[in-house]
XYZ file of C-alpha atoms in Angstrom:
655
model
C 10.187 -8.962 49.917
C 8.871 -7.569 53.318
C 11.906 -4.837 52.922
C 11.074 -4.314 49.274
C 7.433 -3.585 50.262
C 8.140 -1.067 53.038
C 10.519 0.760 50.708
C 7.939 1.058 47.945
C 5.270 1.929 50.381
C 7.079 4.712 52.038
C 8.075 6.589 48.875
C 11.264 5.177 47.302
C 11.634 5.732 43.713
C 13.876 2.421 43.001
C 15.208 -0.334 45.036
C 18.195 -1.996 44.511
C 18.251 -5.840 45.429
C 20.301 -9.217 44.988
C 20.262 -12.653 43.411
C 21.285 -15.818 45.592
C 24.627 -15.541 44.063
C 26.246 -12.645 42.350
C 26.034 -9.696 44.842
C 27.607 -8.053 47.688
C 25.040 -9.273 50.558
C 25.275 -12.917 49.687
C 24.406 -13.581 53.270
C 21.288 -11.780 52.760
C 17.773 -13.226 52.160
C 17.999 -12.702 48.416
C 15.776 -13.088 45.614
C 15.833 -15.924 43.079
C 14.513 -15.410 39.391
C 10.406 -16.063 40.329
C 10.856 -13.811 43.410
C 12.656 -11.522 41.112
C 9.838 -11.390 38.864
C 7.383 -10.919 41.442
C 9.689 -7.912 42.380
C 9.891 -6.289 39.211
C 6.208 -6.511 38.711
C 5.546 -4.888 42.218
C 7.750 -2.050 41.538
C 7.049 -1.088 37.872
C 3.186 -0.910 38.800
C 3.759 1.571 41.163
C 6.497 3.467 38.995
C 9.335 2.333 41.060
C 13.075 1.079 39.301
C 14.387 -2.292 40.193
C 18.262 -1.962 40.144
C 20.139 -5.465 40.316
C 23.334 -5.587 42.288
C 26.009 -7.762 40.721
C 28.803 -5.689 42.413
C 31.235 -8.360 43.368
C 34.372 -9.894 41.559
C 33.585 -12.746 39.624
C 35.936 -15.491 38.311
C 36.485 -16.639 34.633
C 34.488 -19.696 35.682
C 31.864 -17.592 36.503
C 31.257 -15.260 33.919
C 28.621 -17.662 32.192
C 26.288 -17.756 35.173
C 27.024 -13.615 35.044
C 26.046 -13.671 31.645
C 22.634 -15.956 32.222
C 21.839 -13.822 35.378
C 21.852 -10.642 33.413
C 19.901 -12.006 30.257
C 17.082 -13.262 32.879
C 17.203 -9.922 34.488
C 16.896 -8.044 31.442
C 13.994 -10.258 30.119
C 12.061 -9.551 33.292
C 12.256 -5.875 33.113
C 15.351 -4.974 35.679
C 15.919 -1.226 34.705
C 19.954 -1.331 35.727
C 22.895 -3.060 37.113
C 25.400 -1.920 40.097
C 28.613 -3.405 38.764
C 32.113 -3.655 40.548
C 34.004 -6.015 38.358
C 35.384 -3.913 35.218
C 35.590 -7.148 33.317
C 32.033 -8.031 34.202
C 30.931 -4.543 32.920
C 32.853 -5.001 29.722
C 31.172 -8.276 29.065
C 28.106 -6.998 29.808
C 28.275 -4.004 27.518
C 29.820 -6.308 24.883
C 26.896 -8.764 25.173
C 23.715 -6.694 26.366
C 24.238 -3.221 24.462
C 20.918 -1.727 25.933
C 22.200 -2.700 29.525
C 22.190 0.024 31.977
C 25.395 0.245 34.335
C 25.736 1.936 37.721
C 29.130 1.947 39.108
C 29.372 0.610 42.368
C 31.171 2.467 45.261
C 33.243 -0.845 45.166
C 34.850 0.610 42.267
C 37.143 2.452 44.448
C 37.108 5.198 42.046
C 37.748 8.817 43.779
C 39.004 11.270 41.514
C 37.697 13.279 38.583
C 39.785 11.257 36.118
C 38.369 8.219 37.256
C 35.102 9.208 37.040
C 35.700 10.062 33.510
C 37.079 6.637 32.900
C 34.042 5.069 34.141
C 31.839 6.950 31.894
C 34.333 5.929 29.218
C 33.708 2.373 29.963
C 29.664 2.931 29.388
C 28.653 3.669 32.755
C 25.764 6.004 33.445
C 25.865 6.511 36.955
C 28.409 6.176 39.514
C 28.079 5.704 43.544
C 30.396 8.605 45.192
C 32.620 6.984 47.868
C 31.368 7.465 50.875
C 34.354 8.572 52.646
C 34.301 12.198 50.258
C 33.527 15.509 51.358
C 30.865 17.524 50.099
C 33.748 20.055 48.293
C 35.097 16.718 46.697
C 31.876 15.586 45.534
C 31.550 19.181 43.963
C 34.876 18.343 41.969
C 33.798 15.120 40.819
C 30.219 16.864 39.619
C 32.448 19.405 37.482
C 34.396 16.723 35.753
C 31.836 14.114 34.357
C 28.168 14.045 33.157
C 27.849 10.827 34.766
C 24.708 10.624 37.192
C 26.065 10.720 40.724
C 24.476 8.866 43.631
C 25.414 9.154 47.320
C 24.998 6.962 50.263
C 22.819 9.207 52.815
C 22.103 6.601 55.573
C 23.603 3.187 56.752
C 26.316 1.278 58.129
C 30.016 2.945 57.384
C 33.085 0.481 56.542
C 36.342 1.353 58.121
C 37.868 0.783 54.776
C 37.457 2.521 51.679
C 35.351 0.328 49.495
C 36.784 -2.321 47.612
C 39.831 -2.050 49.134
C 39.337 -4.027 52.504
C 40.938 -7.519 52.453
C 40.356 -7.900 56.311
C 37.643 -10.284 56.522
C 39.182 -12.369 53.248
C 42.614 -12.699 55.177
C 41.034 -13.478 58.441
C 38.548 -16.129 57.660
C 38.514 -16.162 53.829
C 34.965 -14.170 53.820
C 35.549 -11.460 51.359
C 33.946 -8.027 50.868
C 34.750 -8.072 47.336
C 32.929 -11.251 47.177
C 29.746 -10.093 49.019
C 30.525 -12.471 52.202
C 32.422 -9.765 54.533
C 32.183 -10.872 57.902
C 32.789 -7.580 59.562
C 35.869 -8.546 61.705
C 36.489 -4.516 62.147
C 33.602 -4.411 64.451
C 35.807 -6.604 67.056
C 38.728 -5.573 69.287
C 41.708 -3.941 67.170
C 43.080 -1.274 69.830
C 45.965 1.185 69.315
C 46.741 0.604 73.232
C 46.067 -3.226 73.782
C 42.831 -2.368 75.658
C 40.617 -4.331 73.446
C 38.646 -1.244 72.229
C 36.899 -1.319 68.997
C 39.443 1.072 66.994
C 38.016 0.316 63.559
C 34.448 0.278 64.250
C 32.647 3.473 62.922
C 29.386 4.793 63.815
C 26.554 4.497 60.903
C 26.349 7.337 58.199
C 23.582 9.625 58.287
C 23.505 12.811 56.032
C 19.780 13.380 55.767
C 20.044 16.520 57.240
C 22.507 17.476 54.295
C 20.190 16.383 51.457
C 19.652 19.714 49.941
C 23.552 20.435 50.374
C 23.875 16.869 48.307
C 21.160 18.151 45.759
C 23.188 21.438 45.235
C 26.468 19.564 44.773
C 24.907 17.555 41.777
C 24.065 14.525 43.407
C 20.661 12.976 41.991
C 20.138 10.032 43.851
C 20.205 9.168 47.472
C 20.950 5.740 48.437
C 20.040 4.026 51.993
C 22.044 0.965 52.851
C 19.253 -1.403 54.101
C 19.812 -4.665 52.546
C 20.712 -6.332 55.625
C 18.090 -4.589 57.848
C 14.618 -5.268 59.113
C 11.778 -3.651 57.048
C 11.011 -1.363 59.937
C 14.676 -0.337 59.648
C 14.010 0.599 55.412
C 10.708 2.148 56.420
C 11.981 4.492 58.799
C 15.111 5.563 56.904
C 13.270 5.906 53.805
C 10.574 8.223 55.646
C 13.299 10.130 57.168
C 14.490 10.810 53.641
C 11.246 12.201 52.401
C 10.519 14.076 55.306
C 13.904 15.976 55.180
C 13.099 16.626 51.459
C 9.869 18.147 52.557
C 11.618 20.153 55.346
C 9.827 18.039 57.829
C 12.502 15.990 59.567
C 13.056 16.989 62.906
C 14.767 15.841 66.117
C 11.867 13.567 67.415
C 12.066 11.317 63.898
C 15.691 11.638 63.950
C 15.814 10.109 67.452
C 13.357 7.287 66.199
C 15.915 6.481 63.673
C 18.415 6.264 65.936
C 16.425 3.744 68.059
C 15.620 1.381 65.120
C 19.612 1.215 64.884
C 22.659 2.977 65.496
C 26.065 2.572 67.028
C 26.014 5.069 69.850
C 24.791 7.309 67.233
C 25.146 8.785 63.988
C 28.035 10.332 62.047
C 28.813 12.711 59.113
C 32.111 13.110 59.813
C 33.740 12.472 56.092
C 31.098 14.691 54.122
C 32.025 17.574 56.440
C 35.698 16.779 57.092
C 35.155 16.695 60.899
C 36.597 13.063 61.390
C 37.422 13.251 65.136
C 33.996 11.636 66.548
C 33.147 8.953 64.200
C 33.744 5.885 65.647
C 31.514 3.561 67.691
C 30.014 0.244 68.359
C 26.675 -1.616 68.962
C 25.743 -1.052 72.838
C 22.876 -2.967 74.901
C 21.164 0.578 74.999
C 21.156 0.570 71.389
C 19.449 -2.635 71.247
C 17.160 -2.078 73.758
C 15.748 1.198 72.683
C 14.791 -0.515 69.184
C 11.909 -2.670 71.085
C 10.091 0.840 71.597
C 9.754 1.764 68.205
C 9.583 -1.230 65.654
C 5.834 -1.896 66.198
C 5.293 1.677 65.832
C 7.179 2.153 62.694
C 5.875 -1.194 61.178
C 2.688 0.731 60.548
C 4.414 3.046 58.179
C 3.724 0.463 55.403
C 0.770 -1.162 56.387
C -1.067 -0.050 53.438
C -0.326 0.948 49.715
C 0.715 4.171 49.365
C -1.279 6.128 46.281
C 1.248 7.706 44.629
C 0.682 6.845 40.848
C -1.536 9.478 39.205
C -4.453 7.891 37.148
C -6.541 9.384 34.444
C -10.177 8.040 33.933
C -12.702 8.543 30.980
C -15.899 6.803 31.285
C -18.627 6.906 28.673
C -22.409 5.027 28.312
C -24.599 5.396 25.577
C -28.330 4.215 25.643
C -27.690 0.883 23.879
C -24.048 0.295 24.111
C -21.735 -1.239 26.362
C -20.425 1.283 29.144
C -16.529 1.937 28.594
C -14.200 2.837 30.931
C -10.350 3.910 29.564
C -8.016 4.555 32.578
C -4.395 5.642 31.826
C -1.418 5.504 34.456
C 2.000 5.414 33.763
C 1.732 6.131 29.950
C -0.306 3.001 29.519
C -3.821 2.923 28.850
C -6.353 0.058 29.065
C -9.812 -0.025 28.011
C -12.840 -2.162 29.658
C -16.229 -2.703 29.048
C -19.206 -3.569 30.780
C -22.968 -4.975 30.293
C -25.346 -2.840 28.186
C -26.955 -0.619 30.643
C -30.822 -0.736 30.861
C -33.402 2.084 30.936
C -34.153 3.426 34.724
C -37.207 2.401 36.350
C -36.925 4.657 39.222
C -33.581 6.211 40.016
C -31.335 6.623 37.285
C -27.381 6.492 37.295
C -25.781 9.984 37.485
C -22.604 10.925 36.264
C -21.571 11.948 39.929
C -22.591 8.645 41.172
C -20.311 6.775 38.590
C -17.648 9.385 39.235
C -17.885 8.439 42.624
C -17.446 4.289 42.167
C -14.552 4.200 39.530
C -12.573 6.531 41.908
C -12.374 4.076 44.538
C -8.485 3.107 44.428
C -8.181 2.015 48.079
C -5.356 0.120 48.868
C -3.914 0.203 45.221
C -0.939 2.435 44.290
C -3.197 4.781 42.002
C -4.670 8.283 43.074
C -7.283 9.767 40.841
C -5.726 12.707 38.614
C -8.527 13.460 36.503
C -11.817 11.761 35.928
C -14.369 12.412 32.693
C -17.774 10.613 32.822
C -20.430 11.026 29.939
C -23.400 9.231 30.565
C -27.049 9.155 28.566
C -29.914 10.072 30.853
C -32.235 7.541 32.328
C -29.925 4.716 32.353
C -29.033 2.216 35.371
C -25.812 0.970 35.759
C -25.377 -1.334 39.046
C -22.620 -0.695 41.558
C -21.464 -3.963 41.026
C -20.754 -3.415 37.580
C -18.887 -0.082 37.829
C -16.840 -1.818 40.618
C -15.952 -4.735 38.535
C -15.108 -2.561 35.739
C -12.701 -0.366 37.891
C -11.108 -3.595 39.280
C -10.672 -5.032 36.029
C -8.822 -1.897 34.681
C -6.639 -2.047 37.900
C -5.579 -5.680 37.014
C -4.841 -4.665 33.525
C -2.949 -1.628 34.209
C -0.532 -3.746 36.687
C 0.311 -6.378 34.236
C 3.795 -5.946 33.386
C 4.968 -6.110 29.766
C 8.137 -8.128 29.023
C 10.653 -6.502 26.952
C 12.418 -7.901 24.432
C 16.341 -8.202 25.023
C 19.000 -8.219 22.153
C 21.847 -9.911 23.251
C 25.360 -11.615 21.695
C 25.611 -15.071 22.853
C 28.292 -15.780 24.973
C 31.423 -17.726 24.257
C 32.099 -20.040 26.726
C 35.553 -21.288 25.890
C 37.690 -18.540 25.618
C 40.998 -19.131 24.240
C 43.796 -19.602 26.922
C 47.553 -18.625 26.671
C 49.908 -21.025 27.789
C 52.260 -19.219 30.385
C 55.776 -20.284 31.088
C 56.082 -20.824 34.830
C 59.889 -21.348 34.513
C 60.807 -18.255 33.051
C 59.474 -15.834 35.705
C 60.908 -12.411 36.494
C 60.899 -10.446 39.359
C 59.440 -6.669 40.292
C 59.002 -4.952 43.780
C 57.684 -1.829 45.125
C 59.497 -0.127 48.231
C 57.745 2.025 50.899
C 61.297 3.050 51.953
C 63.972 4.061 49.109
C 66.399 3.516 51.523
C 65.827 -0.289 51.919
C 66.465 -0.872 47.996
C 69.954 -3.235 48.055
C 72.363 -1.791 45.687
C 72.317 -4.963 43.579
C 68.966 -6.625 42.915
C 67.300 -8.853 40.505
C 64.261 -6.855 39.654
C 63.070 -5.624 36.178
C 60.763 -2.866 37.467
C 61.200 -1.015 40.964
C 58.660 1.445 41.888
C 58.572 3.767 45.207
C 55.691 5.936 46.193
C 54.923 9.282 44.552
C 55.999 11.582 47.735
C 59.839 10.041 47.691
C 62.571 12.712 46.908
C 63.810 13.435 43.392
C 67.061 11.823 44.105
C 65.497 8.487 45.167
C 63.877 8.194 41.747
C 66.852 8.995 40.111
C 69.210 7.110 42.255
C 67.174 3.879 41.541
C 65.934 4.292 38.308
C 62.520 3.727 39.850
C 58.945 4.048 38.613
C 56.374 6.066 40.412
C 53.960 4.191 42.562
C 50.570 6.451 42.923
C 48.573 5.758 46.254
C 45.077 4.152 46.100
C 43.440 6.902 48.285
C 43.771 10.393 46.152
C 40.683 12.049 47.752
C 40.665 15.898 46.503
C 44.585 15.520 45.758
C 44.292 14.766 41.969
C 45.695 18.404 40.976
C 48.764 17.973 43.309
C 49.405 14.429 42.038
C 49.154 16.021 38.343
C 51.632 18.503 39.667
C 54.164 15.920 41.374
C 53.956 13.556 38.110
C 54.722 16.398 35.689
C 58.073 17.031 37.783
C 58.653 13.315 37.971
C 58.468 13.018 33.975
C 60.827 15.950 33.758
C 63.491 14.056 35.919
C 63.193 11.182 33.903
C 60.497 8.673 35.204
C 58.832 6.758 32.809
C 56.923 4.037 34.475
C 53.716 4.226 37.182
C 52.064 1.609 39.164
C 48.424 2.323 39.113
C 45.876 0.961 42.013
C 42.605 2.457 40.649
C 40.977 4.124 37.542
C 41.787 7.479 38.028
C 45.428 6.882 38.718
C 45.636 4.777 35.512
C 43.893 7.363 33.330
C 45.834 10.322 34.911
C 49.224 8.696 34.541
C 48.331 7.375 30.781
C 47.677 10.598 29.607
C 50.848 12.343 31.052
C 52.912 9.817 29.179
C 53.904 7.216 31.534
C 54.319 3.643 30.526
C 51.674 2.369 33.034
C 51.279 -0.899 34.972
C 48.422 -2.373 36.909
C 48.516 -2.837 40.494
C 46.408 -5.297 43.009
C 44.168 -2.357 44.018
C 42.171 -2.831 40.456
C 40.940 -6.088 41.966
C 41.639 -7.811 38.805
C 39.807 -11.362 39.075
C 39.414 -12.544 35.436
C 40.566 -12.767 31.791
C 38.465 -9.828 30.670
C 39.432 -7.146 33.645
C 43.119 -8.230 33.191
C 43.228 -7.577 29.309
C 42.174 -4.075 30.025
C 45.419 -3.015 31.913
C 49.318 -3.677 31.126
C 51.319 -6.027 32.802
C 48.376 -6.419 35.661
C 49.051 -7.906 39.016
C 46.210 -10.028 39.917
C 44.233 -9.784 42.890
C 45.656 -11.613 45.939
C 42.108 -12.797 46.802
C 42.323 -15.256 43.922
C 43.893 -18.825 44.086
C 46.650 -20.283 42.234
C 44.345 -22.287 40.288
C 42.077 -19.239 39.326
C 45.388 -17.081 38.296
C 46.452 -19.890 36.011
C 43.146 -19.864 34.314
C 43.720 -15.872 33.749
C 44.239 -15.270 29.735
C 46.387 -12.190 30.022
C 49.973 -10.982 28.588
C 52.583 -10.470 31.082
C 50.374 -11.175 34.301
C 51.968 -10.887 37.954
C 51.238 -12.132 41.184
C 52.342 -10.550 44.834
C 54.620 -13.381 45.961
C 56.165 -11.368 48.711
C 54.795 -8.707 51.356
C 52.955 -7.677 54.574
C 49.754 -7.434 52.572
C 47.677 -3.994 52.768
C 44.519 -5.290 54.491
C 43.048 -1.725 54.764
C 43.246 1.919 53.341
C 41.049 4.488 55.285
C 40.845 8.169 55.587
C 40.553 8.023 59.399
C 43.526 7.132 61.251
C 42.221 4.595 64.189
C 45.481 5.326 66.359
C 45.260 9.084 65.971
C 41.551 8.727 67.042
C 42.332 6.615 70.076
C 45.620 8.211 71.356
C 46.723 10.861 69.300
C 49.639 11.347 66.791
C 52.111 12.054 69.754
C 51.633 8.721 71.541
C 51.248 6.721 68.279
C 52.371 2.985 68.618
C 52.127 2.383 64.910
C 50.162 -0.788 65.188
C 46.799 -2.187 66.083
C 46.341 -5.230 68.062
C 43.695 -7.758 67.688
C 41.597 -9.508 70.487
C 44.201 -12.492 69.938
C 46.992 -10.748 70.542
C 48.294 -9.978 67.002
C 49.911 -6.605 65.859
C 48.737 -5.005 62.579
C 51.270 -2.207 61.711
C 49.562 0.942 60.555
C 51.192 3.284 58.379
C 50.856 7.009 57.582
C 51.578 8.682 54.399
C 51.613 12.187 52.719
C 48.572 11.539 50.915
C 45.145 11.307 52.716
C 44.808 7.692 53.482
C 46.232 5.216 56.319
C 47.428 1.758 55.465
C 46.919 -1.078 57.524
C 49.314 -4.174 56.679
C 48.758 -7.747 57.961
C 50.298 -9.219 61.164
C 52.420 -11.789 59.074
C 54.298 -11.469 55.588
C 53.148 -13.723 52.845
C 56.235 -15.570 51.349
C 56.006 -18.077 48.468
C 59.726 -18.274 47.639
C 59.690 -22.036 47.765
C 56.691 -22.327 46.045
C 57.252 -20.139 42.785
C 57.000 -23.223 40.306
C 53.318 -23.699 41.368
C 52.558 -20.094 40.536
C 51.387 -19.869 36.686
C 52.317 -15.996 36.048
C 55.064 -14.005 34.129
C 56.540 -12.053 37.040
C 56.251 -12.234 40.663
C 55.999 -9.151 42.499
C 57.551 -8.151 45.974
C 55.636 -5.700 48.179
C 58.252 -4.104 50.663
C 56.885 -2.058 53.487
C 58.352 -2.424 56.940
C 61.905 -4.186 55.958
C 65.334 -2.802 56.282
C 67.734 -3.361 53.228
C 69.417 -6.489 55.314
C 65.999 -7.927 55.669
C 65.363 -7.296 51.901
C 68.483 -8.805 50.921
C 67.901 -12.219 52.755
C 64.369 -12.340 51.238
C 65.747 -12.160 47.544
C 68.434 -14.657 48.723
C 65.630 -16.996 50.086
C 63.681 -16.369 46.552
C 66.796 -17.143 44.566
C 67.636 -20.378 46.323
C 63.743 -21.417 46.584
C 64.503 -21.906 50.385
C 61.737 -21.648 52.985
C 61.333 -18.584 55.198
C 62.757 -18.938 58.583
C 60.586 -16.791 60.367
C 56.754 -16.655 60.641
C 54.834 -16.479 57.145
C 51.732 -17.131 55.520
C 50.506 -18.367 51.995
C 47.697 -15.702 52.073
C 44.906 -17.082 50.175
C 46.478 -18.649 47.119
C 45.606 -22.175 48.491
C 42.579 -21.415 50.436
C 40.592 -19.021 48.399
C 37.715 -16.747 49.710
C 34.273 -18.050 49.400
């Protein structure tokens, strides 16, 4: 609450916050419902909106709790909801038609078609990825009528939001579930030197605020829910200064002192991505001590930002009346009947001064009209009491009525036949596809040669990261359609919409983060998130659902290559090594993202009967053709793998 107060008093127009369970900062000191009520009342009395963050993946067994949270929040007056899970968003629109939805950056949408799809799904605002350049944001602005919101200050993840599985695979703490342990801040080195090649500096686009505004961004977002109130106060104040052309090097230095990782970066927005890496140093920590006390004074007192109109009248023999209007709400209070003055009567000027004293309240007088008959006296205590009563009445929150459709707690479950599974596969390298194989569907990356698609009768896998490349993608897909490619494997909303409109038969890939029955039903033959347990997967009611049963799982995609940054492409080692000596392959592509793979392969060949799904998907990356043939043989015989492997998260799950 102290951070919320700091944000409001320093001039934030809206705050976003989480409840105790369903939000992307579950480790923060979040709000219970009583605290949420107080927060909403506090903000609304000061013309500040409240957005509730529900931006995590939600399992079937959690949808009822999510429904209850939304219903309570709407009853308390929450203005909008920040959402990642597409199934949750659909449930909300079906059950709460008036709920306002903002698409979280965790939705991993990075193309014009993706933002169009968000609009079709009922979102009114979307947070653009932090990895986008200014030109890419402009491209999005031209494609949609959605409001666009952009992060302008705060921590930067190395991975594209919503596509990071590093924390969950290493320690079962998932960023998609709000409990990221930030292992990327630890040593992952391109040369074995224990350098932190996945740790980025903090983002700061405060000097680019006017450029963002011209590009069509309507909301500037500060990442601060795990930060102390002094940080919140400083960053909000910095943005306000920039909007008024008052932001200077002195205050930027203060902002760096309160928290940074050897400075700030604007590399994604400008496209200059060569100096973006940094870690929290002792000097960074020490410098904060000198500025925290000073910054705490930024939110000592109320910031009178709410205009109030006053109308006072007092006639002989009648009770004095004060009408106060603020934020389209008018209240009327009365005092005791005024007496005839013996010596010094109360003047209109005196009344105006008394009723305009709104110190330590959010109000500032916009207009004050006073009418009082001559010869009357009104005690100062009476005028002060009328003013205080008016303030109390104005600050009372009215609870909105909520229309909702009751939640069906027992959706019908489809019984999957686990004994008749079929196999599908994606191959990074077409050369590794065996001449004979058991796969019903094969997919290879969009950049492969035409002959590879024709010779293998393969479908096209569309990359998860398509920043600024939708036009080029469409040209390539049109070519593939002409040579007979019919199937497309899609890992994000943009790719799904693009391929569908171009006439491909589309299939949902793991990058869609499908975690419940509602989201699974939105896509054809969906591959369920590998962050779900086998038990959770078995409860997902969807036609033709799949599970990744083999592969070196992709833990990150990033627009900034950690090896190129540290060593340069000429000395590429093709891997990162963590502090325990495990190697994580790093793969380049012809599209603008680098993929970081898990150190060991996932293998479920000897546990196939425990997987309640229609098909098993193989994710081939670095394997040779002979290795692929060996894997297929192991699956067909149900034998254990004779090398090191993992069961992933299918049994241990994520928190």
